[in-house]
Amino acid sequence: MRFLGPRSISSLLKTALDVVYYGLYSLIAVVVALSVCLLSVPNLAAEAVRRFNVDASLSAGSMAFMLMAFGASLAGYLLITHWTRQIFRTLSEGDVFHPDNTIRLRWIGFGLGALEVFGYLARGVASGVFHLHFEPIYGLRAVTTWFAVLVVFVLAEVFKEGARLRQEVDRTI
Amino acid sequence: MIKLKLAEVLARKRLSIVELSDRTGLSVRDLEILRDQQALALRLRTLDCLCRALGCQPGDLIEYAAEDSE
């Protein structure tokens, strides 16, 4: 099976990304609805903690705040998925070095970096303010995202050069 | 900058782009790119086709013009 063009692996992956994209939309809607419910329905937080046997002593406001932070990170993933879908759309059309793919890849790189920084901040706030504890991440796993960001930026430059070469070929008679 | 004088040669020879396309086998779109000075590069093979079809020398089709400093 070929990788580019219609009915190829890239069009299959684009369909999979479409499912993830709309799934994320639904998840964000659920998270926002839950946080609104936590704030507006009295005793919901306490009831949820009791029902699910969660060992937590957080107020409804704190829970809603954490849910909103989770929703914000999901929105970040949604944006990254959106740009990735756009890239895969060009791949499934067989148009690899589309000029817009460079900027899309750069945005994906910035998005991944921003999400990682947001994760550090969220963990800091959760442990500092809400006294929640997280398993620390050591070794290469701690820098995996930064490697990914680096690779995405390098890939953006490759696509930029590819787009330039394609334009040159198009205008070589 | 290098300037292609295809429009001038075509006018002098009283030829249309479509007729030149028929003679050379180059597409009308490619010839329009050449005529409108949009081309970034010109293959020797293309130049050969054009010179043969138009009965001219490469120098009749290409000229160097110094760019304005403004």
Short mmCIF file of N, CA and C in Angstrom, two decimals, chain A residues 34 44-55:
data_model
loop_
_atom_site.label_atom_id
_atom_site.label_comp_id
_atom_site.label_asym_id
_atom_site.label_seq_id
_atom_site.Cartn_x
_atom_site.Cartn_y
_atom_site.Cartn_z
N LEU A 34 -18.60 19.12 33.17
CA LEU A 34 -18.34 18.58 34.51
C LEU A 34 -17.88 19.68 35.46
N LEU A 44 -21.89 18.08 44.92
CA LEU A 44 -21.55 17.11 43.85
C LEU A 44 -20.13 16.59 44.03
N ALA A 45 -19.22 17.49 44.39
CA ALA A 45 -17.83 17.09 44.56
C ALA A 45 -17.71 16.06 45.68
N ALA A 46 -18.33 16.36 46.81
CA ALA A 46 -18.26 15.44 47.95
C ALA A 46 -18.89 14.10 47.60
N GLU A 47 -20.01 14.15 46.88
CA GLU A 47 -20.71 12.91 46.48
C GLU A 47 -19.85 12.08 45.53
N ALA A 48 -19.19 12.77 44.59
CA ALA A 48 -18.33 12.07 43.63
C ALA A 48 -17.15 11.42 44.33
N VAL A 49 -16.57 12.16 45.26
CA VAL A 49 -15.42 11.62 46.02
C VAL A 49 -15.86 10.39 46.81
N ARG A 50 -17.06 10.46 47.39
CA ARG A 50 -17.57 9.34 48.20
C ARG A 50 -17.92 8.14 47.29
N ARG A 51 -18.58 8.43 46.14
CA ARG A 51 -19.05 7.38 45.23
C ARG A 51 -17.87 6.62 44.61
N PHE A 52 -16.86 7.37 44.17
CA PHE A 52 -15.73 6.73 43.50
C PHE A 52 -14.60 6.36 44.47
N ASN A 53 -14.84 6.55 45.75
CA ASN A 53 -13.89 6.17 46.78
C ASN A 53 -12.51 6.80 46.56
N VAL A 54 -12.53 8.08 46.20
CA VAL A 54 -11.28 8.78 45.92
C VAL A 54 -10.76 9.40 47.21
N ASP A 55 -9.48 9.21 47.44
CA ASP A 55 -8.89 9.77 48.66
C ASP A 55 -8.44 11.20 48.37
#
